[in-house]
Amino acid sequence: MKALVYNGPCDVQIKNVPDATIEKPTDVLVRITTTNICGSDLHMYEGRTSMETGRILGHENMGEVIAVGKGVDRVKVGDMVCLPFNIGCGFCESCERGLTGFCLTCNPGNAGAAYGFAGMGPYSGGQAELLRVPYGDFNCLVLPKDAQEKENDYVMLSDIFPTGYHATELAQMKPGDSVAIYGAGPVGLMAAMSAFLKGASRVFVVDPNKDRLALAEKMGAIGINDIEGDSAAQIKELTDGQGADCGCECVGYQCCDKHGKEVPNLTMNNLVEAVKPTGGIGVVGVFLPEDPGAKDALAKEGKLAFDYGKLWFKGQRIGNGQANVKAYNRSLAKLIHTGRAKPSQIISHELSLDEAPHAYKKFDERADGWTKVILKPGL
């Protein structure tokens, strides 16, 4: 099969590799029809993680079931399925509590497993023609009959739509709240869409990229360009000096200041300033335990110079961590099915798998117009 293989920093290549196969009775084999490039893939692409060479990338995956193991009861050949990026067993303590992002079985010695991701187990990614899905009955979300018609919407259930929704949950957002979202990338845009679905009164989206802010504003958000001034001050000015009711961090450890310099603590400290006293902050942007490629000494060890005293004095709360996709994907699928949610509106490029190396390069450059890239192995 063809697959996108990581050769090293900023070097990915389409190669012919052995076909994915059924390895255990509980496995499902999926022919990938759509797979996305995620901002989290760029951490590995840039060599900022411990990703091993020769691995297949891709954790946002959807496709058609072409084979099932003898132990699979629910999922059938021919089903169109979307796959949560985090792999769960369904029976460990975390999975039983709905915390599938922190499964204790699939990546022994660690909490959490994922497809094609550094430190998240040995599982191959889905930027390929075929994908093996462990514990298929548990991990496959079988889609409605409009799966092919709305494929570009449903594939967003693999990660960014549930992750954006998770950010608002971690922030403890309530109907009527105002929300400050840092980052107008795909996850930030999904957080904005989720906030509106949940009844936010106002949504402020902060980003230096005018193209992405325009997408946020098209959703009804108030764009805040942090190159043009202090973002927290702008949000406070728009909220009578109080700050937003809650906030979401959707950038992560590679956030940059207005000069393009990485400042890992920037968004976190801005949120403490931009959110009102007692407000909640939900953090879904990726922060790693170590970042060998960082220029900052603290960041190399996964640490931040954080305004904890201000957070404490304001009585704010922080919830953080990757989304437990299965906690949300079935409900969010219903919103897509009924036309209440259309996450595909953020897609900028629909390309063949063969075009993936070029797409990675342009997406990593944050080139104008490259907002969300989806790949179609069948093209």
CSV table of N, CA, C and O in Angstrom, one decimal, residues 235-309:
chain,number,residue,atom,x,y,z
A,235,ILE,N,-9.7,42.4,24.6
A,235,ILE,CA,-10.8,41.6,25.1
A,235,ILE,C,-11.4,42.3,26.3
A,235,ILE,O,-12.7,42.4,26.4
A,236,LYS,N,-10.6,42.8,27.2
A,236,LYS,CA,-11.1,43.4,28.4
A,236,LYS,C,-11.9,44.7,28.0
A,236,LYS,O,-12.9,45.0,28.6
A,237,GLU,N,-11.4,45.4,27.0
A,237,GLU,CA,-12.0,46.6,26.6
A,237,GLU,C,-13.4,46.3,26.1
A,237,GLU,O,-14.4,47.1,26.3
A,238,LEU,N,-13.5,45.2,25.4
A,238,LEU,CA,-14.8,44.8,24.8
A,238,LEU,C,-15.8,44.1,25.8
A,238,LEU,O,-16.9,43.9,25.5
A,239,THR,N,-15.3,43.9,27.0
A,239,THR,CA,-16.1,43.3,28.1
A,239,THR,C,-16.2,44.2,29.3
A,239,THR,O,-16.2,43.7,30.4
A,240,ASP,N,-16.2,45.5,29.1
A,240,ASP,CA,-16.3,46.5,30.2
A,240,ASP,C,-15.3,46.3,31.2
A,240,ASP,O,-15.5,46.5,32.4
A,241,GLY,N,-14.1,45.9,30.8
A,241,GLY,CA,-13.0,45.8,31.7
A,241,GLY,C,-12.9,44.5,32.5
A,241,GLY,O,-12.0,44.3,33.3
A,242,GLN,N,-14.0,43.7,32.4
A,242,GLN,CA,-14.1,42.5,33.2
A,242,GLN,C,-13.3,41.3,32.7
A,242,GLN,O,-12.7,40.5,33.4
A,243,GLY,N,-13.2,41.1,31.4
A,243,GLY,CA,-12.6,39.9,30.8
A,243,GLY,C,-13.7,39.0,30.3
A,243,GLY,O,-14.9,39.1,30.8
A,244,ALA,N,-13.3,38.0,29.5
A,244,ALA,CA,-14.3,37.0,29.0
A,244,ALA,C,-14.7,36.1,30.2
A,244,ALA,O,-13.9,35.9,31.1
A,245,ASP,N,-15.9,35.5,30.1
A,245,ASP,CA,-16.3,34.6,31.2
A,245,ASP,C,-15.4,33.3,31.2
A,245,ASP,O,-15.3,32.8,32.3
A,246,CYS,N,-14.9,32.9,30.1
A,246,CYS,CA,-14.0,31.7,30.1
A,246,CYS,C,-13.2,31.8,28.9
A,246,CYS,O,-13.3,32.7,28.0
A,247,GLY,N,-12.2,30.9,28.8
A,247,GLY,CA,-11.3,30.9,27.7
A,247,GLY,C,-10.7,29.6,27.3
A,247,GLY,O,-10.8,28.6,28.1
A,248,CYS,N,-10.3,29.5,26.0
A,248,CYS,CA,-9.7,28.2,25.5
A,248,CYS,C,-8.4,28.4,24.9
A,248,CYS,O,-8.2,29.4,24.1
A,249,GLU,N,-7.4,27.6,25.2
A,249,GLU,CA,-6.1,27.6,24.6
A,249,GLU,C,-6.0,26.6,23.5
A,249,GLU,O,-6.1,25.4,23.8
A,250,CYS,N,-5.9,27.0,22.3
A,250,CYS,CA,-5.9,26.1,21.1
A,250,CYS,C,-4.7,26.2,20.3
A,250,CYS,O,-4.8,26.1,19.0
A,251,VAL,N,-3.6,26.6,20.9
A,251,VAL,CA,-2.3,26.8,20.1
A,251,VAL,C,-1.3,25.8,20.6
A,251,VAL,O,-0.7,25.0,19.8
A,252,GLY,N,-0.9,25.8,21.9
A,252,GLY,CA,0.1,24.9,22.4
A,252,GLY,C,1.4,25.5,22.5
A,252,GLY,O,1.6,26.8,22.5
A,253,TYR,N,2.4,24.7,22.7
A,253,TYR,CA,3.8,25.1,23.1
A,253,TYR,C,4.5,25.9,22.0
A,253,TYR,O,5.6,26.5,22.3
A,254,GLN,N,4.1,25.8,20.8
A,254,GLN,CA,4.8,26.5,19.7
A,254,GLN,C,4.1,27.9,19.4
A,254,GLN,O,4.3,28.4,18.3
A,255,CYS,N,3.4,28.5,20.3
A,255,CYS,CA,2.8,29.8,20.1
A,255,CYS,C,3.9,30.9,19.9
A,255,CYS,O,5.0,30.7,20.5
A,256,CYS,N,3.6,31.9,19.1
A,256,CYS,CA,4.6,32.9,18.8
A,256,CYS,C,4.1,34.3,19.1
A,256,CYS,O,2.9,34.5,19.1
A,257,ASP,N,5.0,35.2,19.3
A,257,ASP,CA,4.7,36.6,19.6
A,257,ASP,C,4.5,37.3,18.2
A,257,ASP,O,4.6,36.7,17.1
A,258,LYS,N,4.3,38.6,18.2
A,258,LYS,CA,4.0,39.3,17.0
A,258,LYS,C,5.2,39.4,16.1
A,258,LYS,O,5.0,39.8,14.9
A,259,HIS,N,6.4,39.1,16.6
A,259,HIS,CA,7.6,39.1,15.7
A,259,HIS,C,7.9,37.7,15.2
A,259,HIS,O,8.9,37.5,14.5
A,260,GLY,N,7.0,36.7,15.5
A,260,GLY,CA,7.2,35.4,15.0
A,260,GLY,C,8.2,34.6,15.8
A,260,GLY,O,8.5,33.4,15.5
A,261,LYS,N,8.5,35.1,17.0
A,261,LYS,CA,9.4,34.3,17.9
A,261,LYS,C,8.6,33.4,18.8
A,261,LYS,O,7.6,33.9,19.4
A,262,GLU,N,9.0,32.2,19.0
A,262,GLU,CA,8.3,31.3,19.9
A,262,GLU,C,8.4,31.7,21.3
A,262,GLU,O,9.5,32.0,21.8
A,263,VAL,N,7.2,31.8,22.0
A,263,VAL,CA,7.1,32.2,23.4
A,263,VAL,C,6.2,31.2,24.0
A,263,VAL,O,4.9,31.5,24.0
A,264,PRO,N,6.6,30.1,24.5
A,264,PRO,CA,5.7,29.0,24.9
A,264,PRO,C,4.7,29.3,25.9
A,264,PRO,O,3.6,28.7,26.0
A,265,ASN,N,5.0,30.3,26.8
A,265,ASN,CA,4.0,30.7,27.8
A,265,ASN,C,3.1,31.8,27.4
A,265,ASN,O,2.2,32.2,28.2
A,266,LEU,N,3.1,32.3,26.2
A,266,LEU,CA,2.4,33.5,25.8
A,266,LEU,C,0.9,33.3,25.9
A,266,LEU,O,0.2,34.1,26.5
A,267,THR,N,0.4,32.3,25.3
A,267,THR,CA,-1.1,32.2,25.3
A,267,THR,C,-1.7,31.9,26.7
A,267,THR,O,-2.7,32.4,27.0
A,268,MET,N,-0.9,31.1,27.4
A,268,MET,CA,-1.4,30.8,28.8
A,268,MET,C,-1.5,32.0,29.6
A,268,MET,O,-2.5,32.3,30.3
A,269,ASN,N,-0.5,32.8,29.6
A,269,ASN,CA,-0.5,34.0,30.4
A,269,ASN,C,-1.4,35.1,29.9
A,269,ASN,O,-2.1,35.8,30.7
A,270,ASN,N,-1.6,35.1,28.6
A,270,ASN,CA,-2.6,36.0,28.0
A,270,ASN,C,-4.0,35.6,28.4
A,270,ASN,O,-4.9,36.5,28.7
A,271,LEU,N,-4.3,34.3,28.5
A,271,LEU,CA,-5.6,33.9,28.9
A,271,LEU,C,-5.9,34.2,30.4
A,271,LEU,O,-7.0,34.6,30.7
A,272,VAL,N,-4.9,34.1,31.2
A,272,VAL,CA,-5.1,34.4,32.6
A,272,VAL,C,-5.5,35.9,32.7
A,272,VAL,O,-6.3,36.3,33.5
A,273,GLU,N,-4.9,36.7,31.9
A,273,GLU,CA,-5.2,38.2,31.9
A,273,GLU,C,-6.6,38.4,31.2
A,273,GLU,O,-7.3,39.3,31.7
A,274,ALA,N,-6.9,37.7,30.1
A,274,ALA,CA,-8.1,38.0,29.3
A,274,ALA,C,-9.4,37.4,29.9
A,274,ALA,O,-10.5,37.9,29.6
A,275,VAL,N,-9.3,36.4,30.8
A,275,VAL,CA,-10.5,35.8,31.4
A,275,VAL,C,-10.7,36.5,32.8
A,275,VAL,O,-9.8,36.7,33.6
A,276,LYS,N,-12.0,36.7,33.1
A,276,LYS,CA,-12.4,37.4,34.3
A,276,LYS,C,-12.1,36.5,35.6
A,276,LYS,O,-11.8,35.3,35.5
A,277,PRO,N,-12.1,37.1,36.7
A,277,PRO,CA,-11.9,36.4,38.0
A,277,PRO,C,-12.9,35.3,38.1
A,277,PRO,O,-14.1,35.5,37.8
A,278,THR,N,-12.5,34.1,38.6
A,278,THR,CA,-13.3,32.9,38.8
A,278,THR,C,-13.6,32.2,37.5
A,278,THR,O,-14.3,31.2,37.5
A,279,GLY,N,-13.1,32.7,36.3
A,279,GLY,CA,-13.5,32.1,35.0
A,279,GLY,C,-12.7,30.8,34.8
A,279,GLY,O,-11.6,30.6,35.4
A,280,GLY,N,-13.2,30.0,33.9
A,280,GLY,CA,-12.5,28.7,33.6
A,280,GLY,C,-11.6,28.9,32.3
A,280,GLY,O,-12.0,29.6,31.4
A,281,ILE,N,-10.6,28.1,32.2
A,281,ILE,CA,-9.7,28.0,31.1
A,281,ILE,C,-9.5,26.6,30.7
A,281,ILE,O,-9.2,25.7,31.5
A,282,GLY,N,-9.8,26.3,29.4
A,282,GLY,CA,-9.7,24.9,28.9
A,282,GLY,C,-8.5,24.9,27.9
A,282,GLY,O,-8.4,25.7,27.0
A,283,VAL,N,-7.5,24.0,28.2
A,283,VAL,CA,-6.3,23.9,27.4
A,283,VAL,C,-6.3,22.6,26.6
A,283,VAL,O,-6.1,21.5,27.1
A,284,VAL,N,-6.4,22.7,25.3
A,284,VAL,CA,-6.3,21.6,24.4
A,284,VAL,C,-5.1,21.7,23.4
A,284,VAL,O,-4.8,20.7,22.7
A,285,GLY,N,-4.5,22.9,23.4
A,285,GLY,CA,-3.2,23.0,22.6
A,285,GLY,C,-2.2,22.0,23.2
A,285,GLY,O,-2.2,21.8,24.4
A,286,VAL,N,-1.3,21.5,22.3
A,286,VAL,CA,-0.4,20.5,22.8
A,286,VAL,C,0.8,21.1,23.5
A,286,VAL,O,1.4,22.0,23.0
A,287,PHE,N,1.0,20.6,24.7
A,287,PHE,CA,2.2,20.9,25.5
A,287,PHE,C,2.9,19.6,25.9
A,287,PHE,O,2.3,18.7,26.4
A,288,LEU,N,4.2,19.5,25.5
A,288,LEU,CA,4.9,18.3,25.7
A,288,LEU,C,5.8,18.2,26.9
A,288,LEU,O,6.3,19.3,27.4
A,289,PRO,N,6.1,17.1,27.5
A,289,PRO,CA,6.9,17.0,28.7
A,289,PRO,C,8.4,17.4,28.4
A,289,PRO,O,9.1,17.8,29.3
A,290,GLU,N,8.8,17.4,27.1
A,290,GLU,CA,10.1,17.9,26.7
A,290,GLU,C,10.0,18.3,25.3
A,290,GLU,O,9.3,17.8,24.5
A,291,ASP,N,10.9,19.3,25.0
A,291,ASP,CA,10.9,19.8,23.6
A,291,ASP,C,12.4,20.1,23.3
A,291,ASP,O,12.9,21.2,23.4
A,292,PRO,N,13.1,19.1,22.9
A,292,PRO,CA,14.6,19.3,22.6
A,292,PRO,C,14.9,20.3,21.6
A,292,PRO,O,16.0,20.9,21.6
A,293,GLY,N,13.9,20.7,20.7
A,293,GLY,CA,14.2,21.7,19.7
A,293,GLY,C,13.9,23.1,20.1
A,293,GLY,O,14.1,24.0,19.4
A,294,ALA,N,13.5,23.3,21.4
A,294,ALA,CA,13.2,24.6,21.9
A,294,ALA,C,14.5,25.4,22.1
A,294,ALA,O,15.5,24.9,22.5
A,295,LYS,N,14.4,26.7,21.9
A,295,LYS,CA,15.5,27.6,22.2
A,295,LYS,C,15.5,28.1,23.6
A,295,LYS,O,16.5,28.5,24.2
A,296,ASP,N,14.3,28.0,24.3
A,296,ASP,CA,14.2,28.4,25.7
A,296,ASP,C,14.6,27.2,26.6
A,296,ASP,O,14.1,26.1,26.4
A,297,ALA,N,15.4,27.5,27.6
A,297,ALA,CA,15.8,26.4,28.5
A,297,ALA,C,14.7,25.8,29.2
A,297,ALA,O,14.7,24.5,29.4
A,298,LEU,N,13.7,26.5,29.7
A,298,LEU,CA,12.6,25.9,30.4
A,298,LEU,C,11.8,25.1,29.4
A,298,LEU,O,11.4,24.0,29.8
A,299,ALA,N,11.6,25.6,28.2
A,299,ALA,CA,10.7,24.9,27.3
A,299,ALA,C,11.3,23.5,26.9
A,299,ALA,O,10.6,22.6,26.6
A,300,LYS,N,12.7,23.4,26.9
A,300,LYS,CA,13.3,22.2,26.5
A,300,LYS,C,12.9,21.1,27.5
A,300,LYS,O,12.9,19.9,27.2
A,301,GLU,N,12.6,21.5,28.7
A,301,GLU,CA,12.2,20.5,29.8
A,301,GLU,C,10.6,20.5,29.9
A,301,GLU,O,10.1,19.9,30.9
A,302,GLY,N,9.9,21.1,29.0
A,302,GLY,CA,8.5,21.1,29.0
A,302,GLY,C,7.9,22.0,30.1
A,302,GLY,O,6.8,21.7,30.6
A,303,LYS,N,8.6,23.0,30.5
A,303,LYS,CA,8.2,23.9,31.6
A,303,LYS,C,7.9,25.3,31.1
A,303,LYS,O,8.4,25.7,30.0
A,304,LEU,N,7.0,26.0,31.8
A,304,LEU,CA,6.7,27.3,31.4
A,304,LEU,C,6.9,28.3,32.6
A,304,LEU,O,6.7,27.9,33.7
A,305,ALA,N,7.2,29.5,32.2
A,305,ALA,CA,7.2,30.6,33.2
A,305,ALA,C,5.8,31.1,33.3
A,305,ALA,O,5.4,32.0,32.5
A,306,PHE,N,5.0,30.6,34.2
A,306,PHE,CA,3.5,30.8,34.2
A,306,PHE,C,3.1,31.8,35.3
A,306,PHE,O,3.6,31.7,36.4
A,307,ASP,N,2.2,32.6,35.0
A,307,ASP,CA,1.7,33.6,36.0
A,307,ASP,C,0.7,32.9,36.9
A,307,ASP,O,-0.5,33.3,37.0
A,308,TYR,N,1.3,32.0,37.7
A,308,TYR,CA,0.4,31.3,38.6
A,308,TYR,C,-0.2,32.1,39.7
A,308,TYR,O,-1.3,31.9,40.2
A,309,GLY,N,0.6,33.1,40.2
A,309,GLY,CA,0.1,34.0,41.3
A,309,GLY,C,-1.1,34.7,40.8
A,309,GLY,O,-2.1,34.9,41.6
